[in-house]
XYZ file of C-alpha atoms in Angstrom:
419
model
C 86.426 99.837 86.808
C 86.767 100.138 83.013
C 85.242 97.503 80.505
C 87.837 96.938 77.644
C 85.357 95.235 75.446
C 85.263 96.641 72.285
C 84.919 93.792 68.940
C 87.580 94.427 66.674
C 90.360 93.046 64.462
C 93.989 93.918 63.778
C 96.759 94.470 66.461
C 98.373 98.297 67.785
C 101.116 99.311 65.706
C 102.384 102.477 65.248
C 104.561 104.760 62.399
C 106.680 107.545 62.344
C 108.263 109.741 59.779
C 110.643 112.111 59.922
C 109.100 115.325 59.785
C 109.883 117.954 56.811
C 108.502 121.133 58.155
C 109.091 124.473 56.554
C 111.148 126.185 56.010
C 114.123 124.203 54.529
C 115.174 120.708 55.399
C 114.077 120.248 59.305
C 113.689 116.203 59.670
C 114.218 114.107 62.833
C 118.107 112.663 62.851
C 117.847 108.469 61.907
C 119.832 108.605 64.997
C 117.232 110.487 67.226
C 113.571 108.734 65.889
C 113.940 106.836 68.677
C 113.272 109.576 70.659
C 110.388 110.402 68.969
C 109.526 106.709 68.686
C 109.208 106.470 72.798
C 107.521 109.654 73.209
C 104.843 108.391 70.416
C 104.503 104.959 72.526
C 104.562 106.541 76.232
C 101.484 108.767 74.603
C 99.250 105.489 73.390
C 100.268 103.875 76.904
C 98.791 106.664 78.876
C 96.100 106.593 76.574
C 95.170 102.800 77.248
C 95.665 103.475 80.941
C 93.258 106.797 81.331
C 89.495 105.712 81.518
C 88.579 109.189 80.388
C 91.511 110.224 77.284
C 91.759 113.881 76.739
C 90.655 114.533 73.691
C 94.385 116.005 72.813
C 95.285 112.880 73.138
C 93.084 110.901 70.738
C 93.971 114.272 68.377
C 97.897 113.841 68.629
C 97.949 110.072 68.379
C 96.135 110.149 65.126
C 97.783 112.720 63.068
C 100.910 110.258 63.888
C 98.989 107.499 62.899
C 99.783 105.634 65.450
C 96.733 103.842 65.715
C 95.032 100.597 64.248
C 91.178 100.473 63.861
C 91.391 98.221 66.789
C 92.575 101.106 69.526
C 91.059 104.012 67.687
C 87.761 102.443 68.246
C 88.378 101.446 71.676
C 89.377 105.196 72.782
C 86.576 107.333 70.758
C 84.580 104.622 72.432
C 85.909 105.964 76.058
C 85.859 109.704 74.167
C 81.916 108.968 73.841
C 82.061 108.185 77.602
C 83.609 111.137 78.724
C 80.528 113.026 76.913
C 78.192 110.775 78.268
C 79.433 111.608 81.892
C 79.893 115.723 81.420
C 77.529 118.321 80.766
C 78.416 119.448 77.006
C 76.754 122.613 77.305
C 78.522 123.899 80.222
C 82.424 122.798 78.602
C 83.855 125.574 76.898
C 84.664 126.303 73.038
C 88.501 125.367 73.410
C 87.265 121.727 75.278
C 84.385 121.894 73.235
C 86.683 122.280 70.031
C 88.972 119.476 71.173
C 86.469 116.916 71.026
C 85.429 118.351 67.887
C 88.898 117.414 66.417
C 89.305 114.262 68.095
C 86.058 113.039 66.123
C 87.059 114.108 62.992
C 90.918 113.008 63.189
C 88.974 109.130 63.890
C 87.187 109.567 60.844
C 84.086 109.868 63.001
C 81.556 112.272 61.818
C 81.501 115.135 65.172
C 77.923 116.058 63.671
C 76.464 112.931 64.225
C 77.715 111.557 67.562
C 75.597 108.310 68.735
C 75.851 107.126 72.655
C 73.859 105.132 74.140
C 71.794 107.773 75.236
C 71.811 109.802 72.443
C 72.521 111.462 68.902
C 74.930 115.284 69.389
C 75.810 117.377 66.838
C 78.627 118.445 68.485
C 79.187 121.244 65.760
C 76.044 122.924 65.847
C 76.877 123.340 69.658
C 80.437 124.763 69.251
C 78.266 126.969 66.510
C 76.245 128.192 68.916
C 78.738 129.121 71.709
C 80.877 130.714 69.119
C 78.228 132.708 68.254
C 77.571 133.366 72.436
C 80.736 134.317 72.783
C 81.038 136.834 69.460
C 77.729 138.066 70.748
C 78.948 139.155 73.692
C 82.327 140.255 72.779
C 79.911 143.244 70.741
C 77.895 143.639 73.720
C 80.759 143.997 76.339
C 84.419 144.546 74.337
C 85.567 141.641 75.760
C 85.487 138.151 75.464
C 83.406 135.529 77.991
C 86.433 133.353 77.831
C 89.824 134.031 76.080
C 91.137 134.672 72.862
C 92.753 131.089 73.313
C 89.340 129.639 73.622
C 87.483 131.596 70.805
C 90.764 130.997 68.356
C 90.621 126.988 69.258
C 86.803 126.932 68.610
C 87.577 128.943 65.044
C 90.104 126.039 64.078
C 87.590 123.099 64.834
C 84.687 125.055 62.869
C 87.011 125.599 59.798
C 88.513 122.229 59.981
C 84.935 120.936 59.641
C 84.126 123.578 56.618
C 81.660 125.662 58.998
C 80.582 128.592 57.536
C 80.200 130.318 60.795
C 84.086 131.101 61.111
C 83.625 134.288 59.538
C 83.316 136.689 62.411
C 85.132 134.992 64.847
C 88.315 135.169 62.674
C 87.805 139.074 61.871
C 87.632 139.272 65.838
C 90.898 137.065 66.035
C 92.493 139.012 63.692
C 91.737 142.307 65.149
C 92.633 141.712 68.313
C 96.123 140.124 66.650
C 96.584 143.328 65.276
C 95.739 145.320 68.568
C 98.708 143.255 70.759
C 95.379 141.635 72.374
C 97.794 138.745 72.443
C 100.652 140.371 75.178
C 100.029 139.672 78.677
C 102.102 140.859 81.000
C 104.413 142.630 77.942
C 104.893 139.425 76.257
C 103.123 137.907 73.599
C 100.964 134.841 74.524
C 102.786 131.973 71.839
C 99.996 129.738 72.817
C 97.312 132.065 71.780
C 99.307 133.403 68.503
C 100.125 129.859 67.571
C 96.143 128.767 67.747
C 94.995 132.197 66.231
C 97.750 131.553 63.249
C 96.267 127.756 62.667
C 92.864 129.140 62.826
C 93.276 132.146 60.707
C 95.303 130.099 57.699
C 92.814 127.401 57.930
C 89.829 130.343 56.913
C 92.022 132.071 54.950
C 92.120 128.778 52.547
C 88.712 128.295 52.588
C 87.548 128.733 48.876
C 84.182 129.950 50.155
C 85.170 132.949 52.188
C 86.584 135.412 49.328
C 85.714 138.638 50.497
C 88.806 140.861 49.809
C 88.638 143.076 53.210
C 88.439 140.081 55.240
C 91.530 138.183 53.680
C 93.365 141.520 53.919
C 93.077 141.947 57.509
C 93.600 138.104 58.177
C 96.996 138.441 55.896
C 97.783 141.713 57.863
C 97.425 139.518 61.373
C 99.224 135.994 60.102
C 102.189 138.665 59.333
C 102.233 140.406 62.819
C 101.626 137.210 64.600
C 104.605 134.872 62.881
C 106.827 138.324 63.885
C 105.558 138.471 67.140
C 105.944 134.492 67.943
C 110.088 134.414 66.529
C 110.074 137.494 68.823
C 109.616 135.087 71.469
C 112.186 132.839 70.246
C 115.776 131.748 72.951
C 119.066 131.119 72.107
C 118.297 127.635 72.512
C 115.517 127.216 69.883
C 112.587 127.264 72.577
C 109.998 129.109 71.241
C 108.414 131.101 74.132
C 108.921 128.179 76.594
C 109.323 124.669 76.091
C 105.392 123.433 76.529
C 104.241 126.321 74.033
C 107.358 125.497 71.809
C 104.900 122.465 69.750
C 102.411 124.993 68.804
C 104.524 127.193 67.780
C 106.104 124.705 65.187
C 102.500 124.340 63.852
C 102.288 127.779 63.265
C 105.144 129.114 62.296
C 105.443 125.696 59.533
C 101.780 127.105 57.896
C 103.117 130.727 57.373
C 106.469 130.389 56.588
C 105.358 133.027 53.531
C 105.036 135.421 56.041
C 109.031 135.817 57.583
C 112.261 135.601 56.101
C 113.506 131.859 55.559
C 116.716 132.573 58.160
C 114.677 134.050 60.874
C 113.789 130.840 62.224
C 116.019 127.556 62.871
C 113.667 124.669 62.689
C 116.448 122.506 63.381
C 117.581 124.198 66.552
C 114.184 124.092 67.626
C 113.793 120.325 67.408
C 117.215 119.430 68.472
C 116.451 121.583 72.078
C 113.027 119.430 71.717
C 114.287 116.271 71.470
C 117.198 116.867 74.267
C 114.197 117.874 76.368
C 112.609 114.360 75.532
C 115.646 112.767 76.826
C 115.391 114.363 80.231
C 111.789 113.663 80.437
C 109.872 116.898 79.942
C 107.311 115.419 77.927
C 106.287 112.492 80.228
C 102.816 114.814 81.144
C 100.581 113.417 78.869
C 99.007 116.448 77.434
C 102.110 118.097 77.206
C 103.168 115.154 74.392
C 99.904 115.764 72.981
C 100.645 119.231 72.557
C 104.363 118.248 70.861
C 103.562 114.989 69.026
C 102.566 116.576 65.464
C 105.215 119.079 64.734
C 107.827 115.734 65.866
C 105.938 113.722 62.385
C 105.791 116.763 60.451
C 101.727 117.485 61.060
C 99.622 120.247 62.320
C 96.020 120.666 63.303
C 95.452 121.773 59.576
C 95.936 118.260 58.526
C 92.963 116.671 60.615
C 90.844 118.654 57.288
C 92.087 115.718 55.613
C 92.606 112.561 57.962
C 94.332 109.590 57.204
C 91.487 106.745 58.195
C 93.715 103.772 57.389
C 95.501 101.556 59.480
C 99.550 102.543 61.373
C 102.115 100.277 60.565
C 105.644 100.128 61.810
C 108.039 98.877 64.267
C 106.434 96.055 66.265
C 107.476 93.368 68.612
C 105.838 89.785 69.131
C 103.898 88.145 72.494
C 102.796 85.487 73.051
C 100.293 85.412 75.390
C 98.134 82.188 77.138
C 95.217 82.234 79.778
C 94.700 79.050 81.945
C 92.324 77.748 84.057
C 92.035 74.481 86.292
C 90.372 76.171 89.334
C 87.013 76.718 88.844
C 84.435 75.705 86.242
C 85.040 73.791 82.717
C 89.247 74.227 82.312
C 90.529 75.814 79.192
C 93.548 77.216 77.764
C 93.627 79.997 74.797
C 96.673 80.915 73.471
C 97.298 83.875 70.859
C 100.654 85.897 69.176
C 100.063 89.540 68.733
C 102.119 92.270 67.426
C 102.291 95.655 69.537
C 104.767 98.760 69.099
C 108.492 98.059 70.754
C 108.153 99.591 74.190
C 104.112 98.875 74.908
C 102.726 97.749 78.691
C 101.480 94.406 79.227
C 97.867 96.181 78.740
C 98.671 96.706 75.092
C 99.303 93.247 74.652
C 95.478 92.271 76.454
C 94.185 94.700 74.636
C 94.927 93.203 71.406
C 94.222 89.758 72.522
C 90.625 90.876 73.017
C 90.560 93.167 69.792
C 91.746 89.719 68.183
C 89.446 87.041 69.321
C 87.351 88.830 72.103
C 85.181 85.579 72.860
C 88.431 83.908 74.775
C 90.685 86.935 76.148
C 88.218 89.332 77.800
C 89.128 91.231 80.797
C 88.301 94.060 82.836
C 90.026 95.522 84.972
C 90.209 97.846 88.705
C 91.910 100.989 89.265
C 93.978 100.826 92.232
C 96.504 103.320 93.659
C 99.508 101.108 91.969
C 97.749 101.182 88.537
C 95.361 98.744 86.921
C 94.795 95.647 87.801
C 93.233 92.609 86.292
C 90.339 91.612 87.794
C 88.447 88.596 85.442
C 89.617 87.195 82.050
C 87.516 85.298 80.271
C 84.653 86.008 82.542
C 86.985 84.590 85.267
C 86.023 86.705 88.206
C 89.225 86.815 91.387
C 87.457 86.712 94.698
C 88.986 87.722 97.582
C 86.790 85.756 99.841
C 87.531 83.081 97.611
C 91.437 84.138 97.694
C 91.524 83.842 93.921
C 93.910 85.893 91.331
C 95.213 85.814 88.056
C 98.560 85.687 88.273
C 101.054 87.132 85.294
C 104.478 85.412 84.790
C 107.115 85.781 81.557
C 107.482 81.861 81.077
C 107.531 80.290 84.330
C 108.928 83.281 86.370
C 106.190 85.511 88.182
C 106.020 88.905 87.252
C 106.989 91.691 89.526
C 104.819 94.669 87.310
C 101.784 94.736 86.662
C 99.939 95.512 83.697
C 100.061 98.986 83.474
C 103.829 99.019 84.291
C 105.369 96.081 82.695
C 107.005 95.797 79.340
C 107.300 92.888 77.133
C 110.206 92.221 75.324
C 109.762 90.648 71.961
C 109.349 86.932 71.155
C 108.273 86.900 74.995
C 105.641 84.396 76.214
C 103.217 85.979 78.621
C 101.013 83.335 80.994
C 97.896 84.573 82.939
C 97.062 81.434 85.274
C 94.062 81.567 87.526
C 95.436 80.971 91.179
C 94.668 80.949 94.837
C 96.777 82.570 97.609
């Protein structure tokens, strides 16, 4: 069971641009946003539905800003959770890193991360198994983990102006520069794509200056962007078609580094979005991974996160709660506004962000989704044979909340019953 019962204002909505990515012109069709649009809203409805986000997640959703206040507190609430219940020292940089990102794209401070239990720094510990794992690295010529790992950690330490990047992106770049990248004779775009974010994130830093160290991380970005549009198909996919989102990221930050015809963004996108049409993206950490380059953002741009509120495309529910079986009676009613295409949870979820006092709820996992076990500190019973039941005026619903999909100017009725 998950307790949804987080006190805010405001209601879910959601925005999208069309992304401008260099080089050139490479924008989202008016015609195809829609795509891009669903994808965007399937991500925040896995997110509501997950007791334990991935961090990805939290990550992808904001650089799209498709968050209010309202949900972004409610999931770096379940993001503190998830620390709560796992052992931070034993995750790994990349995971580590993740969370790292997720903080900061909230406008949460990942140095100062209060649960109920306690206060992390969660920097100072991704400091100090970067510096584990570059210690080691000297000791044995190898890495504990994987260049993926070490490059991912890099990116969360610039991104939060660490000065403790230094050595890990000489090793990144190195090792760039040695084909360290290649496994099994082709280059890893996953890797490269990470390594290029990281690597042009230190590169800007104003405080790291020294000439040597900007030479060899120039030297790398070059070899890297060459090797990753090695990797490119006839189709636009970009290594293959999970590792293709990354490698928009990259290839969009060091566009100074290839000729402007060697790439066709918008060959890339349009094999992207016809994969979005056939599903491919339904995973949800594999539209986490795709999300950003779709609204023209990459990791860089969590340096600089936008901490207002989404707007955009809505519809309108209108949702009651009645009771006449047990206890004092009542009735609360309440219109919200949620992004075309949300779940019935969406729309409870900003009933409760709205006036939390009348629509709480919790609700139970159960092998057909959630389901809504007390609203308004209604408990259903089964020895008592009591439900709430869901219905779209007077007709029952045949969904539930996880699964069903309001349409707008739709009036949703919970009504405490026995069966």
């Amino acid at each position: 069971m998950f307790f949804a019962a987080v006190t805010c204002l405001g209601v879910l909505f959601a925005v999208i641009n069309a992304a401008s990515l260099s080089p050139g012109t490479c924008s989202i069709p008016d015609g195809q946003q829609s795509l891009v649009t669903g994808l965007r809203t399937h991500l925040v409805n896995s997110a509501i539905l997950q007791t334990s986000p991935d961090p990805s997640v939290l990550v992808a959703l904001n650089l799209a800003e498709a968050l209010d206040l309202c949900m972004k507190t409610q999931l770096v609430e379940k993001i503190k959770e998830t620390l709560v219940e796992k052992n931070i020292q034993e995750m790994t940089s990349g995971k580590l890193a993740l969370y790292v990102l997720a903080f900061r794209s909230s406008c949460e401070n990942p140095e100062d991360v209060t649960t109920p239990q306690n206060t992390v720094n969660l920097v100072n510990v991704l400091e100090e198994k970067t510096k584990e794992e570059i210690n080691y690295f000297y000791d044995h010529g190898t890495l504990k983990t994987t260049y993926y790992q070490l490059a991912l950690g890099t990116l969360a330490l610039c991104v939060v102006k660490s000065l403790d990047v230094e050595e890990a992106s000489i090793i990144l770049a190195k090792a760039a520069l040695a084909n360290d990248f290649e496994f099994g004779g082709h280059f890893s775009v996953d890797t490269g794509a990470v390594a290029s974010l990281a690597l042009t994130c230190v590169r800007e830093m104003s405080k790291i200056q020294q000439r040597e160290v900007m030479k060899v991380i120039e030297e790398a970005l070059a070899k890297m962007s060459k090797q990753t549009l090695g990797e490119q198909q006839s189709n636009g996919i970009i290594g293959n078609i999970y590792s293709t989102g990354l490698a928009i990221q990259a290839l969009s930050v060091t566009s100074e580094f290839y000729n402007l015809g060697a790439w066709s963004c918008v060959k890339t996108k349009e094999k992207v979005l016809h994969e979005i049409s056939l599903g491919a993206f339904n995973n949800p950490a594999a539209a986490a991974q795709i999300l950003p380059s779709l609204v023209g953002k990459t990791y860089l741009d969590v340096r600089d996160p936008t901490c207002s509120s989404g707007s955009g495309s809505s519809i309108t529910v209108q949702y009651t709660i009645t009771n006449a079986l047990v206890g004092p009676s009542f009735s609360y009613s309440i219109i919200v506004n949620v992004p075309e295409g949300s779940v019935l949870l969406t729309v409870l979820n900003a009933a409760q962000c709205a006036k939390p006092n009348e629509f709480s709820f919790q609700t139970e996992q159960t092998s057909w989704g959630p389901m809504v076990v007390s609203i308004h500190k209604i408990q259903a019973s089964t020895n008592e044979k009591t439900y709430w039941q869901f219905l779209s005026g007077k007709t029952p619903l045949d969904q539930g909340v996880g699964s069903y999909k309001p349409m707008n100017g739709e009036h949703i009725v919970a009504i405490f019953s026995r069966y």
